[in-house]
CSV table of N, CA, C and O in Angstrom, one decimal:
chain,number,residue,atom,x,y,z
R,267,UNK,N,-19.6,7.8,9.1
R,267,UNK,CA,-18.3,8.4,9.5
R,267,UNK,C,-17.7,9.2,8.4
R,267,UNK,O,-17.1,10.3,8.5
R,268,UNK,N,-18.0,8.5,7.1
R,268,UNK,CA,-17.0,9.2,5.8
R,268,UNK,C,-17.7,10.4,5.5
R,268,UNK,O,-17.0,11.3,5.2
R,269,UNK,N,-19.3,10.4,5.6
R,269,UNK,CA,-20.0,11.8,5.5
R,269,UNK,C,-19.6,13.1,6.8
R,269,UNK,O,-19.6,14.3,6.5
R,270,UNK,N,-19.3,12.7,7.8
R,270,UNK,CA,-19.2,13.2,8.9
R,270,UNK,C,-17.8,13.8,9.3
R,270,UNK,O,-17.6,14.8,10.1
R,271,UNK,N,-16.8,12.9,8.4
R,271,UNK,CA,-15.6,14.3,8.2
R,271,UNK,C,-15.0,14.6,7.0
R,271,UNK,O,-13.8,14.9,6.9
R,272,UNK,N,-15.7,14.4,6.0
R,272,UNK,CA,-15.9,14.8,4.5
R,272,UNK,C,-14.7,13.9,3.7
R,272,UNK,O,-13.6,13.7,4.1
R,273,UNK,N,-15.4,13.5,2.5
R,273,UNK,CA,-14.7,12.6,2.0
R,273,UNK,C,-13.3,13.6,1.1
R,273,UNK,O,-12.6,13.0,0.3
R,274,UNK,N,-13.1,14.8,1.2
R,274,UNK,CA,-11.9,15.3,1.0
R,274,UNK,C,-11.0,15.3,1.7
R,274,UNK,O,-9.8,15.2,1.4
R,275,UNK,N,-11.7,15.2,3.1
R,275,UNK,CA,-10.1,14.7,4.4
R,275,UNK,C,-9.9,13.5,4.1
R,275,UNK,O,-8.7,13.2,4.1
R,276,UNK,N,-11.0,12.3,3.8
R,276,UNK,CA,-10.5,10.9,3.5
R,276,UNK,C,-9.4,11.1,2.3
R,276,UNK,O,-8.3,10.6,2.4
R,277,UNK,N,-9.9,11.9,1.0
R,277,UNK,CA,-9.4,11.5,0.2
R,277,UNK,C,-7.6,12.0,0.1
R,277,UNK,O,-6.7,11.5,-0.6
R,278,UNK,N,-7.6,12.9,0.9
R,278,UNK,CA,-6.1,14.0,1.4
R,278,UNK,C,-5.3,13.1,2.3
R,278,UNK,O,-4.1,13.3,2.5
R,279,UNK,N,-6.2,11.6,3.2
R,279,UNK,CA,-5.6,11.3,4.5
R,279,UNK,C,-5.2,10.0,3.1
R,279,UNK,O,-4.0,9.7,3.2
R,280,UNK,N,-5.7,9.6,2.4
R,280,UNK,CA,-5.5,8.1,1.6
R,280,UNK,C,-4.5,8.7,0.9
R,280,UNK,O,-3.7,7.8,0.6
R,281,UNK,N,-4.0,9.7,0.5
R,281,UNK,CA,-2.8,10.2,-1.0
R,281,UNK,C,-1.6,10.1,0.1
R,281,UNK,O,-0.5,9.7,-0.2
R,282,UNK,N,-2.0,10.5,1.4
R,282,UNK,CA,-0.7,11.1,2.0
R,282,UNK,C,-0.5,9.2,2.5
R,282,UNK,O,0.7,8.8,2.9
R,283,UNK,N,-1.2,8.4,2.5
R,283,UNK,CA,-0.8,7.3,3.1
R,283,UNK,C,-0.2,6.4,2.4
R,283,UNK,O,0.7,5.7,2.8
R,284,UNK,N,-0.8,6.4,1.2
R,284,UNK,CA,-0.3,5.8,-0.2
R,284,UNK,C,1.3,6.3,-0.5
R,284,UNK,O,2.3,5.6,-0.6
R,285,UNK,N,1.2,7.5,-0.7
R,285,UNK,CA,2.3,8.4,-0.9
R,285,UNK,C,3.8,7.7,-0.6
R,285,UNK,O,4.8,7.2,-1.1
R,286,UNK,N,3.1,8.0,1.0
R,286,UNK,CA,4.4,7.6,2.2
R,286,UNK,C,5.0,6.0,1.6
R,286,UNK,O,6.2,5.7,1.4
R,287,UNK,N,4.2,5.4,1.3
R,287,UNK,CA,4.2,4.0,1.4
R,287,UNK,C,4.5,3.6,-0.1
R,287,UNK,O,4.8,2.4,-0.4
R,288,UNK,N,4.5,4.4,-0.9
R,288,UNK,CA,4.8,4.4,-2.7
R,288,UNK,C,6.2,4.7,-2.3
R,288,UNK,O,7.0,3.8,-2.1
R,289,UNK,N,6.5,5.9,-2.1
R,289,UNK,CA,8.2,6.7,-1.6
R,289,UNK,C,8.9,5.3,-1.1
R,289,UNK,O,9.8,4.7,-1.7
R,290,UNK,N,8.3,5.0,0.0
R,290,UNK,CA,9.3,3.9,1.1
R,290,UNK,C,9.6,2.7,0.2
R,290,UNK,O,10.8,2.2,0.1
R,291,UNK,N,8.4,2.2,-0.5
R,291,UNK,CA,8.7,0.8,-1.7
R,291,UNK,C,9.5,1.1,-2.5
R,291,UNK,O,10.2,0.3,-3.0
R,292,UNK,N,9.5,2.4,-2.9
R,292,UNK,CA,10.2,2.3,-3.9
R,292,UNK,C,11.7,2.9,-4.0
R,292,UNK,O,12.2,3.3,-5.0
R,293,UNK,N,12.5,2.9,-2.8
R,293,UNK,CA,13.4,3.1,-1.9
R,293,UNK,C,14.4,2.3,-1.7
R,293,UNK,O,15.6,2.6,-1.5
R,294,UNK,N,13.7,1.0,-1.7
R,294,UNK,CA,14.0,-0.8,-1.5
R,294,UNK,C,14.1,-1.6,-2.4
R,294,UNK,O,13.2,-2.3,-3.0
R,295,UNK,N,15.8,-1.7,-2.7
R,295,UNK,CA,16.8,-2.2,-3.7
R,295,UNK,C,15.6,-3.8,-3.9
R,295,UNK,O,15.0,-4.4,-3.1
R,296,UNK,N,15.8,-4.0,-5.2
R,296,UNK,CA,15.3,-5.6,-5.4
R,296,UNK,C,13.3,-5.6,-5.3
R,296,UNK,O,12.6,-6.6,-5.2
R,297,UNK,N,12.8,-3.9,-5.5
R,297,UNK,CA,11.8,-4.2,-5.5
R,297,UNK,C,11.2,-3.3,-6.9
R,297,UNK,O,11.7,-2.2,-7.3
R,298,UNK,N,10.1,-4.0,-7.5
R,298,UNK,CA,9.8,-3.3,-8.3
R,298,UNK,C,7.9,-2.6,-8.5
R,298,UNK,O,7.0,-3.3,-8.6
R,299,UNK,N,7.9,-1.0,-8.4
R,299,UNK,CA,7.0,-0.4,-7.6
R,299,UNK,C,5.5,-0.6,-8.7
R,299,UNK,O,5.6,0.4,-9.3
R,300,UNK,N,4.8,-1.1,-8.9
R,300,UNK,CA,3.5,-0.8,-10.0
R,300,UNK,C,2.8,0.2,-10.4
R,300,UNK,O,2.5,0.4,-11.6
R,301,UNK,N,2.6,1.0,-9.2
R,301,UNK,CA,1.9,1.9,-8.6
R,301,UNK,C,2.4,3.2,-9.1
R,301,UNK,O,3.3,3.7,-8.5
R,302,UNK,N,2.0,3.9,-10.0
R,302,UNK,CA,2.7,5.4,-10.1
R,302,UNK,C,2.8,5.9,-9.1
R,302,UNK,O,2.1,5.6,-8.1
R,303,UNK,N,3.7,6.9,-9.2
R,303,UNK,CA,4.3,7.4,-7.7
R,303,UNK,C,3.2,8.9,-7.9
R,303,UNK,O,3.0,9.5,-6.8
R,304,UNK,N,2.5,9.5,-9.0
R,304,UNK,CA,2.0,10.6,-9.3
R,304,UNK,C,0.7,10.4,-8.7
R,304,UNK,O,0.1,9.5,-9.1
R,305,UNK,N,-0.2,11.2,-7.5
R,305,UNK,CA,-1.2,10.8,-7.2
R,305,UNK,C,-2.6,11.1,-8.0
R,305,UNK,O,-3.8,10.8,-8.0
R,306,UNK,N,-1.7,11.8,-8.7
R,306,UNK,CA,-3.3,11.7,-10.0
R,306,UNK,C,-3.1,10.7,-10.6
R,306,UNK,O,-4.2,10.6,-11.2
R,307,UNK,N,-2.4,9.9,-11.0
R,307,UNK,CA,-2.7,8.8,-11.7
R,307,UNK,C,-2.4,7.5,-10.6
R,307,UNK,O,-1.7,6.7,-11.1
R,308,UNK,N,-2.9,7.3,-9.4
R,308,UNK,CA,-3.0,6.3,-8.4
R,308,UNK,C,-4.0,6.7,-7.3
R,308,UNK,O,-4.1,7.8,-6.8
R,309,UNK,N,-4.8,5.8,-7.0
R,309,UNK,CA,-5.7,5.9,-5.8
R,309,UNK,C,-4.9,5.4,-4.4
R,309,UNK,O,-3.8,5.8,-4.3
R,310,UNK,N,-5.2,4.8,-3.4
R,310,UNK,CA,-5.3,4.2,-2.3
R,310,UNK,C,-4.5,2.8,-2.3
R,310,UNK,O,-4.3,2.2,-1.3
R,311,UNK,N,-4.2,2.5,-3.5
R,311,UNK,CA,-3.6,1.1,-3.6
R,311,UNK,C,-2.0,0.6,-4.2
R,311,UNK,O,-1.9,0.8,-5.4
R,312,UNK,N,-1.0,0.0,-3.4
R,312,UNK,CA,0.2,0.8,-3.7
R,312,UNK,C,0.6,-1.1,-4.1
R,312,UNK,O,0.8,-2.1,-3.4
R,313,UNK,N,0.5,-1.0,-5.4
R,313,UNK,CA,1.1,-2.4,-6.2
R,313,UNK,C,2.7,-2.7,-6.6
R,313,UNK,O,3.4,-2.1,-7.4
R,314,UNK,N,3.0,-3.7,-5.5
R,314,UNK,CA,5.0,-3.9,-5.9
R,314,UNK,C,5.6,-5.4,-6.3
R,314,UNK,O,5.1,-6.3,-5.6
R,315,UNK,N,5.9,-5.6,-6.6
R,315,UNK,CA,6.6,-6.8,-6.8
R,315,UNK,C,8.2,-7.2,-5.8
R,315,UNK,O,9.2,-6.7,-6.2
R,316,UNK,N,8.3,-7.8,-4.9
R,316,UNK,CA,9.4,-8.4,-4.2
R,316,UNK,C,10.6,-9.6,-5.4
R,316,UNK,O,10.7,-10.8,-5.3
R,317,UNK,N,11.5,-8.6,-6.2
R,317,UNK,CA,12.1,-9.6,-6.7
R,317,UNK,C,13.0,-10.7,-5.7
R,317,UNK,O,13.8,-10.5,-4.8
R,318,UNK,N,12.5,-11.8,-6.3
R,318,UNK,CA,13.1,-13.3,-5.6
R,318,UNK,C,12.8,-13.5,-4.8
R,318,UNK,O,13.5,-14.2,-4.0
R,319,UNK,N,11.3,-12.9,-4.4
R,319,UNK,CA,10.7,-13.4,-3.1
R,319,UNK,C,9.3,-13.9,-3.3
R,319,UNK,O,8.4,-13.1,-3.4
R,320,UNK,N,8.9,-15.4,-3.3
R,320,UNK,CA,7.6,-16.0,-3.2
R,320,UNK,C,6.2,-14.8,-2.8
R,320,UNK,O,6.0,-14.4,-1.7
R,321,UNK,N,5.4,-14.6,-4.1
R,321,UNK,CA,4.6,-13.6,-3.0
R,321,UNK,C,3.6,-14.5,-2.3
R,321,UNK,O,2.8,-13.8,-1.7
R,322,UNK,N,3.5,-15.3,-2.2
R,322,UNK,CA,2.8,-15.9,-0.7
R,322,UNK,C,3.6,-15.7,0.5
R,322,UNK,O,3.5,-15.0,1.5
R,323,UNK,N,4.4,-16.4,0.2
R,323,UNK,CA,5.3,-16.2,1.3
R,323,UNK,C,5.4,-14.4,1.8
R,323,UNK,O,5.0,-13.8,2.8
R,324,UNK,N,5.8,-14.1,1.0
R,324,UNK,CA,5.7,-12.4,1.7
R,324,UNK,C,4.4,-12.3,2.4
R,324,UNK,O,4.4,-12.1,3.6
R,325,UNK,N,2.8,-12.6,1.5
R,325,UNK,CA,1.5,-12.7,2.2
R,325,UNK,C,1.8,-13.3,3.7
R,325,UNK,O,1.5,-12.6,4.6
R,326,UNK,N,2.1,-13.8,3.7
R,326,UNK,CA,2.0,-14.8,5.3
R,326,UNK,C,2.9,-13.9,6.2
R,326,UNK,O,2.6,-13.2,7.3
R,327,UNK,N,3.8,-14.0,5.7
R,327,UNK,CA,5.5,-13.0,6.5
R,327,UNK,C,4.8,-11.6,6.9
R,327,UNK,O,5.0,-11.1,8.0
R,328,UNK,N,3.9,-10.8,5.9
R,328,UNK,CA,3.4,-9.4,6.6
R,328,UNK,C,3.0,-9.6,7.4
R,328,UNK,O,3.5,-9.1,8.5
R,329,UNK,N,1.3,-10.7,7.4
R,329,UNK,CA,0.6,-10.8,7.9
R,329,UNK,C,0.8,-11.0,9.7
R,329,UNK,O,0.3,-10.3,10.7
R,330,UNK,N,1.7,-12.4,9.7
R,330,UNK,CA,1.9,-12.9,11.1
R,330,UNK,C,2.7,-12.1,11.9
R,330,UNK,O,2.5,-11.9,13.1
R,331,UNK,N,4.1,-11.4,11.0
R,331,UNK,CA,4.7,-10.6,11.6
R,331,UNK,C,4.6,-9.3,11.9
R,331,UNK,O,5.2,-8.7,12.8
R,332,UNK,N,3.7,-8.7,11.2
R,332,UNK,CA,3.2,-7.6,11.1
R,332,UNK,C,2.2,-6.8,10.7
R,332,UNK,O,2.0,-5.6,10.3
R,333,UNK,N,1.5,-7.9,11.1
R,333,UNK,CA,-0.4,-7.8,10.5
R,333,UNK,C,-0.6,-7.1,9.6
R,333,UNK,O,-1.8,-6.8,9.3
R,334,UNK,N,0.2,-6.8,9.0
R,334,UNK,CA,-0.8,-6.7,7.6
R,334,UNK,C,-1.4,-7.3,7.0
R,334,UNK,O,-1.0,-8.5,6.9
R,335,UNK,N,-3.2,-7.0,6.2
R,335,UNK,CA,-3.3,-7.6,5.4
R,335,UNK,C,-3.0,-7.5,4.4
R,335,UNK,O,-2.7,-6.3,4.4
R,336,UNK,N,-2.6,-8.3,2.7
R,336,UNK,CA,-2.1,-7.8,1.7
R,336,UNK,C,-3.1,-9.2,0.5
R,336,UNK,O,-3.7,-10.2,0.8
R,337,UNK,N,-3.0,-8.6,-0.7
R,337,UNK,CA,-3.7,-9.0,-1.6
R,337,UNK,C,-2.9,-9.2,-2.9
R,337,UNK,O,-1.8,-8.6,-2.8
R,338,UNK,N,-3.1,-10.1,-4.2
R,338,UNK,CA,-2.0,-10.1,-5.1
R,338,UNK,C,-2.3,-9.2,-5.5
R,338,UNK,O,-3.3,-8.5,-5.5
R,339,UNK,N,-0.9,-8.9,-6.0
R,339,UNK,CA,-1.4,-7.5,-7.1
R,339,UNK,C,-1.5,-7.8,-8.5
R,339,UNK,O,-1.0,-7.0,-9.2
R,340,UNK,N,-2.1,-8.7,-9.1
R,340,UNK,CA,-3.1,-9.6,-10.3
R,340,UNK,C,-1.8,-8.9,-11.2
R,340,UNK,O,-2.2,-8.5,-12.2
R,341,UNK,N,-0.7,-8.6,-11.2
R,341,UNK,CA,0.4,-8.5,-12.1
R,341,UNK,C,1.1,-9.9,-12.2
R,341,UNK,O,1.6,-10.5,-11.2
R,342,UNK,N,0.8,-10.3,-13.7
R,342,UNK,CA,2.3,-11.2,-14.1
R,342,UNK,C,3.0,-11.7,-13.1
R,342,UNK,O,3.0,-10.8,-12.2
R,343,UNK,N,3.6,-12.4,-12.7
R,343,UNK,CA,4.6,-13.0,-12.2
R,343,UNK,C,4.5,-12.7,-10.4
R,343,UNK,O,5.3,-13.0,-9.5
R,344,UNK,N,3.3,-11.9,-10.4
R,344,UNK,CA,2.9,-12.2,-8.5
R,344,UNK,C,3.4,-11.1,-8.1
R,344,UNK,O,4.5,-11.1,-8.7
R,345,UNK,N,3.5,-10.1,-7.4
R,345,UNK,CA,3.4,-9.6,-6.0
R,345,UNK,C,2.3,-9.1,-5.1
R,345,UNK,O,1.2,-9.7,-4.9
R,346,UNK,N,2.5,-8.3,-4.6
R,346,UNK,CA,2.0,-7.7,-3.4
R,346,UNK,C,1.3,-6.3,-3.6
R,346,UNK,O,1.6,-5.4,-4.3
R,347,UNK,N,-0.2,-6.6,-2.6
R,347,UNK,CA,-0.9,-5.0,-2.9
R,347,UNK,C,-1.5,-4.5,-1.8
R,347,UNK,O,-2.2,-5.2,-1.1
R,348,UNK,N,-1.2,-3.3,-1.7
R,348,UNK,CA,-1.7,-3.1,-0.3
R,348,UNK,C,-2.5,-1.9,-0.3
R,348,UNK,O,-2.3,-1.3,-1.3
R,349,UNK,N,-3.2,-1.5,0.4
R,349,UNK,CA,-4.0,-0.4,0.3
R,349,UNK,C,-4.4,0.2,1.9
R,349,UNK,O,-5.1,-0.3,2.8
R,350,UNK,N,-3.7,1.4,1.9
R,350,UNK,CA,-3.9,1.9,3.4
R,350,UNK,C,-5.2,3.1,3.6
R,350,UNK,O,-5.4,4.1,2.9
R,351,UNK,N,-5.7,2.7,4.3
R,351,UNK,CA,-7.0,3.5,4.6
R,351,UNK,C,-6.6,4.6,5.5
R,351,UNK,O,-5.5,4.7,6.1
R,352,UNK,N,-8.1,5.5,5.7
R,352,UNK,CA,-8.2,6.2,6.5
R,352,UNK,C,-7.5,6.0,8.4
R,352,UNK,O,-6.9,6.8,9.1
R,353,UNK,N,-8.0,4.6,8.6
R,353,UNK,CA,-7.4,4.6,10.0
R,353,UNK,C,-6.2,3.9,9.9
R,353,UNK,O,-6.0,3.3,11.0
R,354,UNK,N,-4.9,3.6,8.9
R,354,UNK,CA,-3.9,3.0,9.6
R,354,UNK,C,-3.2,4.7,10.1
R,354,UNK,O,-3.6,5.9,9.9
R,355,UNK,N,-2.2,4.3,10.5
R,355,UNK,CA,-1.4,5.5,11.3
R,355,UNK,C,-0.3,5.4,9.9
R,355,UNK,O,-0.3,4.6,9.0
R,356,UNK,N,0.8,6.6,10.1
R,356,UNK,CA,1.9,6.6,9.0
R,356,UNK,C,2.9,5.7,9.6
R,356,UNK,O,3.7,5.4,8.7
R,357,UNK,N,3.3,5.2,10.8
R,357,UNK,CA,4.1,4.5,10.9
R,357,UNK,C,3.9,3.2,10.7
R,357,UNK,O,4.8,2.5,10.9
């Protein structure tokens, strides 16, 4: 699939999805973003911390309520990492 519509449209469709989703976290009073907002210095994976919020608890809370999957983001003191691919939608 990824040879078949070139890994430049992947890599144009992962900046713009990351992007959206770096902008929006980092928007949201009480959070703190990991992820440079600069897409040359960030790939596909948008690392934040939820101050005063358990990150398991957030893991579970995306997940059931809003299927996300999410991963720690191996920073200190715990949060959240998410990485949007080619097929999620921008909404």
């Amino acid at each position: 699939m990824f040879n078949r519509i070139g890994m430049s449209t992947v890599q144009a469709r992962l900046q713009a999805l990351a992007g959206r989703l770096k902008r929006g976290v980092s928007e949201i009073s009480g959070v703190t973003l990991y992820t440079p907002l600069d897409p040359e210095f960030s790939g596909g994976v948008v690392a934040f911390h939820l101050n005063g919020v358990d990150p398991d608890a957030a893991h579970q809370w995306l997940y059931e309520a809003r299927g996300f999957a999410s991963a720690s983001s191996g920073v200190v003191g715990g949060g959240l990492r998410l990485s949007p691919h080619i097929y999620n939608s921008l909404e």
